[in-house]
Amino acid sequence: MKKYIYQLSEEEFYNFLLAYKKGVELISQEENLITFATYEPVEDLTPQAVQEVKIVPQERIFRPFTVGSFLIHRPDLIPISVNPGMAFGTGLHPTTKVCLRLIEKYFLPGWTALDVGCGSGILSIALAKLGAREVLAIDIDERAVEETKENAKRNGVSLQVKQATPADLEESYQFLVANLELPIFEKEATHIKRLFSVRGVFSGLYGGDDLEKFLKLFQDHKVVKIVKMRGWYGVVLEK
C-alpha cells in the first residue's frame, strides 16, 4: 500500500474535502498550509511524497496492559499466573522463555507430559493449558513442589506434583521438558532418556561448551531443533 502526501492552502484543503468525500490523514497545519495524506492517488494533485506503508495486523499491535488490579489481554493469549515473590521462576529467564516457545510449537494436545525440575510450575501449567492429557511435575525442592501446587490452583489446572528425581520414576511420558543445569543432565541423563517416548524439550545450557556436552549425552536421539537466546540454548529431541 502507498501513502500519498499533499500540501494545500487552508482554503484549497477545505474545498478539496468537500469534493473528495473520503477520509484523509491530517499530518500538520502551519499557518495557511495544510499537509495531509491519502491512500490512493488524487486526480489533478501532485503529491509532495509517496511512501510505502506496511500493514500490521491488529492483533500484533494490541499488547496486554494493566489498569489498577485488572489485566487486559487478547482472547487468543494463554494467561499463566504465578507468585512473583518466589525464587523458582517467573518466566523472565531466557531458559524459561525458550522452553515455553518450544513447548508451544512441538507439544501436541492429548499427549502425556513430564516436567523435570518444575520450579514454580510455569512449564507444567503451560502444558496443561495446551491440552495435555496428564502432567506430572517433579522437583527435589519441597518448596518448589508446594509452589507448583499453589500455582496450579491459581491457574485452574490439574497437575500431579511430586518431590522426586528422575531415578524415582518408572512410567514413561510422551513429552518431557527439563530446564536444568548441565551437571544435573550429566547425572540424570540415563533416567531422563527412558522417561519420554516421543519428544523432549531441554534447556538450562549456557554457551557452546554446555550444548556440545549435552548433545553428546543424548547422541542416540534425533535433534529436531536448537535455538539460542542471550547465550542460553534450547534443544528439541525425538526418539
PDB file of C-alpha atoms in Angstrom:
ATOM      1  CA  MET A   1       0.000   0.000   0.000  1.00  0.00           C
ATOM      2  CA  LYS A   2       1.155   3.533  -0.778  1.00  0.00           C
ATOM      3  CA  LYS A   3       0.639   6.748   1.154  1.00  0.00           C
ATOM      4  CA  TYR A   4       0.343   9.948  -0.921  1.00  0.00           C
ATOM      5  CA  ILE A   5       1.306  13.171   0.865  1.00  0.00           C
ATOM      6  CA  TYR A   6      -0.050  16.520  -0.343  1.00  0.00           C
ATOM      7  CA  GLN A   7       0.119  20.178   0.690  1.00  0.00           C
ATOM      8  CA  LEU A   8      -2.657  22.724   0.109  1.00  0.00           C
ATOM      9  CA  SER A   9      -3.622  26.099   1.444  1.00  0.00           C
ATOM     10  CA  GLU A  10      -6.320  26.059   4.099  1.00  0.00           C
ATOM     11  CA  GLU A  11      -8.995  27.258   1.658  1.00  0.00           C
ATOM     12  CA  GLU A  12      -7.912  24.772  -1.009  1.00  0.00           C
ATOM     13  CA  PHE A  13      -7.865  21.956   1.532  1.00  0.00           C
ATOM     14  CA  TYR A  14     -11.442  22.518   2.739  1.00  0.00           C
ATOM     15  CA  ASN A  15     -12.689  22.836  -0.828  1.00  0.00           C
ATOM     16  CA  PHE A  16     -10.857  19.597  -1.607  1.00  0.00           C
ATOM     17  CA  LEU A  17     -12.543  17.814   1.331  1.00  0.00           C
ATOM     18  CA  LEU A  18     -15.983  18.846   0.139  1.00  0.00           C
ATOM     19  CA  ALA A  19     -15.272  17.394  -3.286  1.00  0.00           C
ATOM     20  CA  TYR A  20     -13.236  14.330  -2.240  1.00  0.00           C
ATOM     21  CA  LYS A  21     -15.775  12.956   0.286  1.00  0.00           C
ATOM     22  CA  LYS A  22     -13.317  10.357   1.601  1.00  0.00           C
ATOM     23  CA  GLY A  23     -11.181  10.180   4.692  1.00  0.00           C
ATOM     24  CA  VAL A  24      -7.752  11.795   4.764  1.00  0.00           C
ATOM     25  CA  GLU A  25      -4.938  11.759   7.312  1.00  0.00           C
ATOM     26  CA  LEU A  26      -4.084  15.218   8.618  1.00  0.00           C
ATOM     27  CA  ILE A  27      -0.311  15.405   9.133  1.00  0.00           C
ATOM     28  CA  SER A  28       0.322  19.043  10.040  1.00  0.00           C
ATOM     29  CA  GLN A  29      -1.080  22.551   9.829  1.00  0.00           C
ATOM     30  CA  GLU A  30       1.281  25.512   9.751  1.00  0.00           C
ATOM     31  CA  GLU A  31      -0.195  28.985   9.261  1.00  0.00           C
ATOM     32  CA  ASN A  32      -2.116  28.708   5.979  1.00  0.00           C
ATOM     33  CA  LEU A  33      -0.524  25.456   4.780  1.00  0.00           C
ATOM     34  CA  ILE A  34      -2.029  22.028   5.486  1.00  0.00           C
ATOM     35  CA  THR A  35      -0.161  18.769   4.916  1.00  0.00           C
ATOM     36  CA  PHE A  36      -2.317  15.660   4.567  1.00  0.00           C
ATOM     37  CA  ALA A  37      -2.227  12.142   3.149  1.00  0.00           C
ATOM     38  CA  THR A  38      -4.486   9.803   1.228  1.00  0.00           C
ATOM     39  CA  TYR A  39      -4.040   6.113   0.442  1.00  0.00           C
ATOM     40  CA  GLU A  40      -4.815   6.435  -3.236  1.00  0.00           C
ATOM     41  CA  PRO A  41      -3.601   8.993  -5.790  1.00  0.00           C
ATOM     42  CA  VAL A  42      -5.755  12.105  -6.123  1.00  0.00           C
ATOM     43  CA  GLU A  43      -6.551  13.241  -9.639  1.00  0.00           C
ATOM     44  CA  ASP A  44      -5.230  16.707 -10.565  1.00  0.00           C
ATOM     45  CA  LEU A  45      -2.970  16.894  -7.474  1.00  0.00           C
ATOM     46  CA  THR A  46       0.770  16.230  -7.430  1.00  0.00           C
ATOM     47  CA  PRO A  47       1.991  14.557  -4.219  1.00  0.00           C
ATOM     48  CA  GLN A  48       4.895  16.014  -2.273  1.00  0.00           C
ATOM     49  CA  ALA A  49       5.977  12.453  -1.474  1.00  0.00           C
ATOM     50  CA  VAL A  50       4.855   8.842  -1.880  1.00  0.00           C
ATOM     51  CA  GLN A  51       5.623   6.377   0.919  1.00  0.00           C
ATOM     52  CA  GLU A  52       5.299   2.604   1.177  1.00  0.00           C
ATOM     53  CA  VAL A  53       3.039   1.596   4.069  1.00  0.00           C
ATOM     54  CA  LYS A  54       3.337  -1.754   5.842  1.00  0.00           C
ATOM     55  CA  ILE A  55       0.050  -3.088   7.176  1.00  0.00           C
ATOM     56  CA  VAL A  56       0.383  -4.637  10.647  1.00  0.00           C
ATOM     57  CA  PRO A  57      -2.459  -6.943  11.800  1.00  0.00           C
ATOM     58  CA  GLN A  58      -4.469  -5.513  14.689  1.00  0.00           C
ATOM     59  CA  GLU A  59      -3.602  -8.419  16.990  1.00  0.00           C
ATOM     60  CA  ARG A  60       0.112  -7.660  16.650  1.00  0.00           C
ATOM     61  CA  ILE A  61      -0.394  -4.074  17.810  1.00  0.00           C
ATOM     62  CA  PHE A  62      -2.523  -4.799  20.869  1.00  0.00           C
ATOM     63  CA  ARG A  63      -0.330  -5.726  23.813  1.00  0.00           C
ATOM     64  CA  PRO A  64      -1.504  -6.742  27.295  1.00  0.00           C
ATOM     65  CA  PHE A  65      -1.752  -3.887  29.779  1.00  0.00           C
ATOM     66  CA  THR A  66      -2.908  -3.268  33.334  1.00  0.00           C
ATOM     67  CA  VAL A  67      -5.416  -0.821  34.787  1.00  0.00           C
ATOM     68  CA  GLY A  68      -5.290  -0.919  38.568  1.00  0.00           C
ATOM     69  CA  SER A  69      -5.766  -4.577  39.507  1.00  0.00           C
ATOM     70  CA  PHE A  70      -7.084  -5.531  36.066  1.00  0.00           C
ATOM     71  CA  LEU A  71      -5.110  -7.177  33.249  1.00  0.00           C
ATOM     72  CA  ILE A  72      -6.464  -6.669  29.745  1.00  0.00           C
ATOM     73  CA  HIS A  73      -5.222  -9.013  27.008  1.00  0.00           C
ATOM     74  CA  ARG A  74      -6.248 -10.503  23.676  1.00  0.00           C
ATOM     75  CA  PRO A  75      -8.503 -13.583  23.953  1.00  0.00           C
ATOM     76  CA  ASP A  76      -6.070 -15.739  21.948  1.00  0.00           C
ATOM     77  CA  LEU A  77      -3.317 -15.367  24.581  1.00  0.00           C
ATOM     78  CA  ILE A  78      -2.906 -18.039  27.273  1.00  0.00           C
ATOM     79  CA  PRO A  79      -2.529 -16.414  30.709  1.00  0.00           C
ATOM     80  CA  ILE A  80      -0.313 -18.009  33.356  1.00  0.00           C
ATOM     81  CA  SER A  81      -0.478 -16.550  36.855  1.00  0.00           C
ATOM     82  CA  VAL A  82       2.474 -17.087  39.228  1.00  0.00           C
ATOM     83  CA  ASN A  83       3.513 -15.767  42.616  1.00  0.00           C
ATOM     84  CA  PRO A  84       6.270 -13.202  41.871  1.00  0.00           C
ATOM     85  CA  GLY A  85       7.608 -13.416  45.407  1.00  0.00           C
ATOM     86  CA  MET A  86       9.090 -16.884  44.976  1.00  0.00           C
ATOM     87  CA  ALA A  87      12.566 -17.636  43.599  1.00  0.00           C
ATOM     88  CA  PHE A  88      11.580 -20.620  41.455  1.00  0.00           C
ATOM     89  CA  GLY A  89      10.937 -18.784  38.210  1.00  0.00           C
ATOM     90  CA  THR A  90       8.577 -16.102  36.932  1.00  0.00           C
ATOM     91  CA  GLY A  91       9.037 -16.703  33.214  1.00  0.00           C
ATOM     92  CA  LEU A  92      11.549 -13.882  32.796  1.00  0.00           C
ATOM     93  CA  HIS A  93      14.681 -16.030  32.458  1.00  0.00           C
ATOM     94  CA  PRO A  94      15.744 -16.829  28.868  1.00  0.00           C
ATOM     95  CA  THR A  95      15.665 -20.593  29.506  1.00  0.00           C
ATOM     96  CA  THR A  96      12.031 -20.435  30.630  1.00  0.00           C
ATOM     97  CA  LYS A  97      11.107 -18.340  27.600  1.00  0.00           C
ATOM     98  CA  VAL A  98      12.915 -20.769  25.298  1.00  0.00           C
ATOM     99  CA  CYS A  99      11.088 -23.733  26.822  1.00  0.00           C
ATOM    100  CA  LEU A 100       7.696 -22.033  26.541  1.00  0.00           C
ATOM    101  CA  ARG A 101       8.242 -21.226  22.875  1.00  0.00           C
ATOM    102  CA  LEU A 102       9.398 -24.743  22.077  1.00  0.00           C
ATOM    103  CA  ILE A 103       6.567 -26.323  24.062  1.00  0.00           C
ATOM    104  CA  GLU A 104       4.040 -24.234  22.162  1.00  0.00           C
ATOM    105  CA  LYS A 105       5.473 -25.397  18.836  1.00  0.00           C
ATOM    106  CA  TYR A 106       6.395 -29.022  19.484  1.00  0.00           C
ATOM    107  CA  PHE A 107       3.864 -30.287  22.045  1.00  0.00           C
ATOM    108  CA  LEU A 108       0.654 -31.886  20.796  1.00  0.00           C
ATOM    109  CA  PRO A 109      -2.672 -31.725  22.697  1.00  0.00           C
ATOM    110  CA  GLY A 110      -3.670 -35.043  24.217  1.00  0.00           C
ATOM    111  CA  TRP A 111      -0.123 -36.144  24.989  1.00  0.00           C
ATOM    112  CA  THR A 112       1.024 -37.064  28.470  1.00  0.00           C
ATOM    113  CA  ALA A 113       3.814 -34.845  29.784  1.00  0.00           C
ATOM    114  CA  LEU A 114       6.548 -34.769  32.420  1.00  0.00           C
ATOM    115  CA  ASP A 115       8.220 -31.610  33.768  1.00  0.00           C
ATOM    116  CA  VAL A 116      11.581 -32.408  35.377  1.00  0.00           C
ATOM    117  CA  GLY A 117      12.712 -29.693  37.792  1.00  0.00           C
ATOM    118  CA  CYS A 118       9.381 -27.881  37.773  1.00  0.00           C
ATOM    119  CA  GLY A 119      10.388 -24.880  39.925  1.00  0.00           C
ATOM    120  CA  SER A 120       7.329 -22.619  40.085  1.00  0.00           C
ATOM    121  CA  GLY A 121       5.386 -24.873  37.713  1.00  0.00           C
ATOM    122  CA  ILE A 122       5.196 -22.463  34.778  1.00  0.00           C
ATOM    123  CA  LEU A 123       6.074 -25.108  32.188  1.00  0.00           C
ATOM    124  CA  SER A 124       3.722 -27.682  33.706  1.00  0.00           C
ATOM    125  CA  ILE A 125       0.882 -25.156  33.726  1.00  0.00           C
ATOM    126  CA  ALA A 126       1.630 -24.275  30.103  1.00  0.00           C
ATOM    127  CA  LEU A 127       1.444 -27.958  29.133  1.00  0.00           C
ATOM    128  CA  ALA A 128      -1.871 -28.364  30.943  1.00  0.00           C
ATOM    129  CA  LYS A 129      -3.307 -25.281  29.239  1.00  0.00           C
ATOM    130  CA  LEU A 130      -2.130 -26.576  25.864  1.00  0.00           C
ATOM    131  CA  GLY A 131      -4.251 -29.684  26.336  1.00  0.00           C
ATOM    132  CA  ALA A 132      -2.042 -32.312  27.970  1.00  0.00           C
ATOM    133  CA  ARG A 133      -3.995 -35.392  28.976  1.00  0.00           C
ATOM    134  CA  GLU A 134      -1.828 -35.764  32.076  1.00  0.00           C
ATOM    135  CA  VAL A 135       1.039 -33.713  33.527  1.00  0.00           C
ATOM    136  CA  LEU A 136       3.467 -34.828  36.217  1.00  0.00           C
ATOM    137  CA  ALA A 137       5.715 -32.139  37.700  1.00  0.00           C
ATOM    138  CA  ILE A 138       8.701 -33.172  39.815  1.00  0.00           C
ATOM    139  CA  ASP A 139      11.362 -31.292  41.767  1.00  0.00           C
ATOM    140  CA  ILE A 140      13.800 -32.189  44.535  1.00  0.00           C
ATOM    141  CA  ASP A 141      12.976 -28.976  46.435  1.00  0.00           C
ATOM    142  CA  GLU A 142       9.956 -29.286  48.718  1.00  0.00           C
ATOM    143  CA  ARG A 143       9.266 -25.539  48.459  1.00  0.00           C
ATOM    144  CA  ALA A 144       9.146 -25.777  44.672  1.00  0.00           C
ATOM    145  CA  VAL A 145       6.672 -28.647  44.922  1.00  0.00           C
ATOM    146  CA  GLU A 146       4.391 -26.613  47.185  1.00  0.00           C
ATOM    147  CA  GLU A 147       4.706 -23.536  44.994  1.00  0.00           C
ATOM    148  CA  THR A 148       3.810 -25.545  41.881  1.00  0.00           C
ATOM    149  CA  LYS A 149       0.719 -26.886  43.631  1.00  0.00           C
ATOM    150  CA  GLU A 150      -0.351 -23.361  44.603  1.00  0.00           C
ATOM    151  CA  ASN A 151       0.259 -22.014  41.115  1.00  0.00           C
ATOM    152  CA  ALA A 152      -1.718 -24.894  39.602  1.00  0.00           C
ATOM    153  CA  LYS A 153      -4.697 -23.950  41.798  1.00  0.00           C
ATOM    154  CA  ARG A 154      -4.203 -20.285  40.915  1.00  0.00           C
ATOM    155  CA  ASN A 155      -4.424 -21.170  37.214  1.00  0.00           C
ATOM    156  CA  GLY A 156      -7.264 -23.653  37.497  1.00  0.00           C
ATOM    157  CA  VAL A 157      -5.332 -26.619  36.098  1.00  0.00           C
ATOM    158  CA  SER A 158      -4.882 -30.157  37.368  1.00  0.00           C
ATOM    159  CA  LEU A 159      -1.299 -31.350  37.874  1.00  0.00           C
ATOM    160  CA  GLN A 160       0.326 -34.278  39.604  1.00  0.00           C
ATOM    161  CA  VAL A 161       3.188 -32.832  41.641  1.00  0.00           C
ATOM    162  CA  LYS A 162       5.842 -34.886  43.443  1.00  0.00           C
ATOM    163  CA  GLN A 163       9.093 -34.346  45.286  1.00  0.00           C
ATOM    164  CA  ALA A 164      11.236 -36.752  43.284  1.00  0.00           C
ATOM    165  CA  THR A 165      14.194 -37.249  40.954  1.00  0.00           C
ATOM    166  CA  PRO A 166      14.050 -38.901  37.504  1.00  0.00           C
ATOM    167  CA  ALA A 167      15.537 -42.037  39.059  1.00  0.00           C
ATOM    168  CA  ASP A 168      12.452 -42.337  41.285  1.00  0.00           C
ATOM    169  CA  LEU A 169      10.058 -42.633  38.336  1.00  0.00           C
ATOM    170  CA  GLU A 170       9.097 -45.699  36.329  1.00  0.00           C
ATOM    171  CA  GLU A 171       6.361 -44.536  33.950  1.00  0.00           C
ATOM    172  CA  SER A 172       7.254 -43.061  30.563  1.00  0.00           C
ATOM    173  CA  TYR A 173       5.534 -39.970  29.143  1.00  0.00           C
ATOM    174  CA  GLN A 174       5.066 -38.957  25.536  1.00  0.00           C
ATOM    175  CA  PHE A 175       6.538 -35.497  26.113  1.00  0.00           C
ATOM    176  CA  LEU A 176       9.196 -34.316  28.547  1.00  0.00           C
ATOM    177  CA  VAL A 177      10.501 -30.858  29.390  1.00  0.00           C
ATOM    178  CA  ALA A 178      13.610 -30.319  31.515  1.00  0.00           C
ATOM    179  CA  ASN A 179      15.086 -26.905  32.278  1.00  0.00           C
ATOM    180  CA  LEU A 180      18.175 -27.975  34.234  1.00  0.00           C
ATOM    181  CA  GLU A 181      21.865 -27.226  34.572  1.00  0.00           C
ATOM    182  CA  LEU A 182      24.386 -29.353  32.661  1.00  0.00           C
ATOM    183  CA  PRO A 183      25.727 -31.189  35.773  1.00  0.00           C
ATOM    184  CA  ILE A 184      22.191 -32.395  36.512  1.00  0.00           C
ATOM    185  CA  PHE A 185      21.748 -33.582  32.928  1.00  0.00           C
ATOM    186  CA  GLU A 186      25.055 -35.441  33.229  1.00  0.00           C
ATOM    187  CA  LYS A 187      23.851 -37.120  36.414  1.00  0.00           C
ATOM    188  CA  GLU A 188      20.302 -37.917  35.287  1.00  0.00           C
ATOM    189  CA  ALA A 189      20.635 -38.458  31.502  1.00  0.00           C
ATOM    190  CA  THR A 190      20.181 -42.235  31.668  1.00  0.00           C
ATOM    191  CA  HIS A 191      16.941 -41.889  33.631  1.00  0.00           C
ATOM    192  CA  ILE A 192      15.646 -38.930  31.600  1.00  0.00           C
ATOM    193  CA  LYS A 193      16.052 -40.897  28.348  1.00  0.00           C
ATOM    194  CA  ARG A 194      13.703 -43.643  29.488  1.00  0.00           C
ATOM    195  CA  LEU A 195      11.069 -41.200  30.764  1.00  0.00           C
ATOM    196  CA  PHE A 196       9.845 -39.916  27.381  1.00  0.00           C
ATOM    197  CA  SER A 197       8.704 -41.894  24.362  1.00  0.00           C
ATOM    198  CA  VAL A 198       8.226 -39.285  21.624  1.00  0.00           C
ATOM    199  CA  ARG A 199       9.691 -35.819  22.125  1.00  0.00           C
ATOM    200  CA  GLY A 200      11.563 -33.728  24.687  1.00  0.00           C
ATOM    201  CA  VAL A 201      12.397 -30.044  25.201  1.00  0.00           C
ATOM    202  CA  PHE A 202      15.586 -29.234  27.100  1.00  0.00           C
ATOM    203  CA  SER A 203      17.194 -26.007  28.288  1.00  0.00           C
ATOM    204  CA  GLY A 204      19.459 -24.623  31.004  1.00  0.00           C
ATOM    205  CA  LEU A 205      22.508 -24.904  28.740  1.00  0.00           C
ATOM    206  CA  TYR A 206      24.748 -21.846  28.617  1.00  0.00           C
ATOM    207  CA  GLY A 207      27.276 -21.432  25.832  1.00  0.00           C
ATOM    208  CA  GLY A 208      28.539 -23.734  23.118  1.00  0.00           C
ATOM    209  CA  ASP A 209      30.501 -25.934  25.516  1.00  0.00           C
ATOM    210  CA  ASP A 210      27.371 -26.830  27.514  1.00  0.00           C
ATOM    211  CA  LEU A 211      25.480 -27.500  24.292  1.00  0.00           C
ATOM    212  CA  GLU A 212      28.193 -29.768  22.896  1.00  0.00           C
ATOM    213  CA  LYS A 213      28.384 -31.811  26.096  1.00  0.00           C
ATOM    214  CA  PHE A 214      24.597 -32.120  26.257  1.00  0.00           C
ATOM    215  CA  LEU A 215      24.356 -33.330  22.657  1.00  0.00           C
ATOM    216  CA  LYS A 216      26.981 -35.986  23.356  1.00  0.00           C
ATOM    217  CA  LEU A 217      24.911 -37.203  26.309  1.00  0.00           C
ATOM    218  CA  PHE A 218      21.875 -37.575  24.021  1.00  0.00           C
ATOM    219  CA  GLN A 219      23.642 -38.570  20.798  1.00  0.00           C
ATOM    220  CA  ASP A 220      21.323 -41.561  20.432  1.00  0.00           C
ATOM    221  CA  HIS A 221      18.386 -39.155  19.918  1.00  0.00           C
ATOM    222  CA  LYS A 222      17.337 -37.139  16.865  1.00  0.00           C
ATOM    223  CA  VAL A 223      17.956 -33.391  17.148  1.00  0.00           C
ATOM    224  CA  VAL A 224      14.864 -31.605  15.818  1.00  0.00           C
ATOM    225  CA  LYS A 225      15.620 -28.014  16.775  1.00  0.00           C
ATOM    226  CA  ILE A 226      18.268 -25.904  18.533  1.00  0.00           C
ATOM    227  CA  VAL A 227      17.504 -22.308  19.500  1.00  0.00           C
ATOM    228  CA  LYS A 228      19.562 -19.673  21.300  1.00  0.00           C
ATOM    229  CA  MET A 229      18.541 -16.715  23.458  1.00  0.00           C
ATOM    230  CA  ARG A 230      21.077 -14.451  25.180  1.00  0.00           C
ATOM    231  CA  GLY A 231      23.666 -17.210  25.249  1.00  0.00           C
ATOM    232  CA  TRP A 232      21.254 -19.883  26.548  1.00  0.00           C
ATOM    233  CA  TYR A 233      20.317 -22.861  24.373  1.00  0.00           C
ATOM    234  CA  GLY A 234      17.129 -24.842  23.993  1.00  0.00           C
ATOM    235  CA  VAL A 235      17.054 -28.241  22.285  1.00  0.00           C
ATOM    236  CA  VAL A 236      14.211 -30.374  20.947  1.00  0.00           C
ATOM    237  CA  LEU A 237      14.933 -34.108  20.748  1.00  0.00           C
ATOM    238  CA  GLU A 238      12.944 -37.044  19.424  1.00  0.00           C
ATOM    239  CA  LYS A 239      13.305 -40.760  19.987  1.00  0.00           C
TER     240      LYS A 239
END
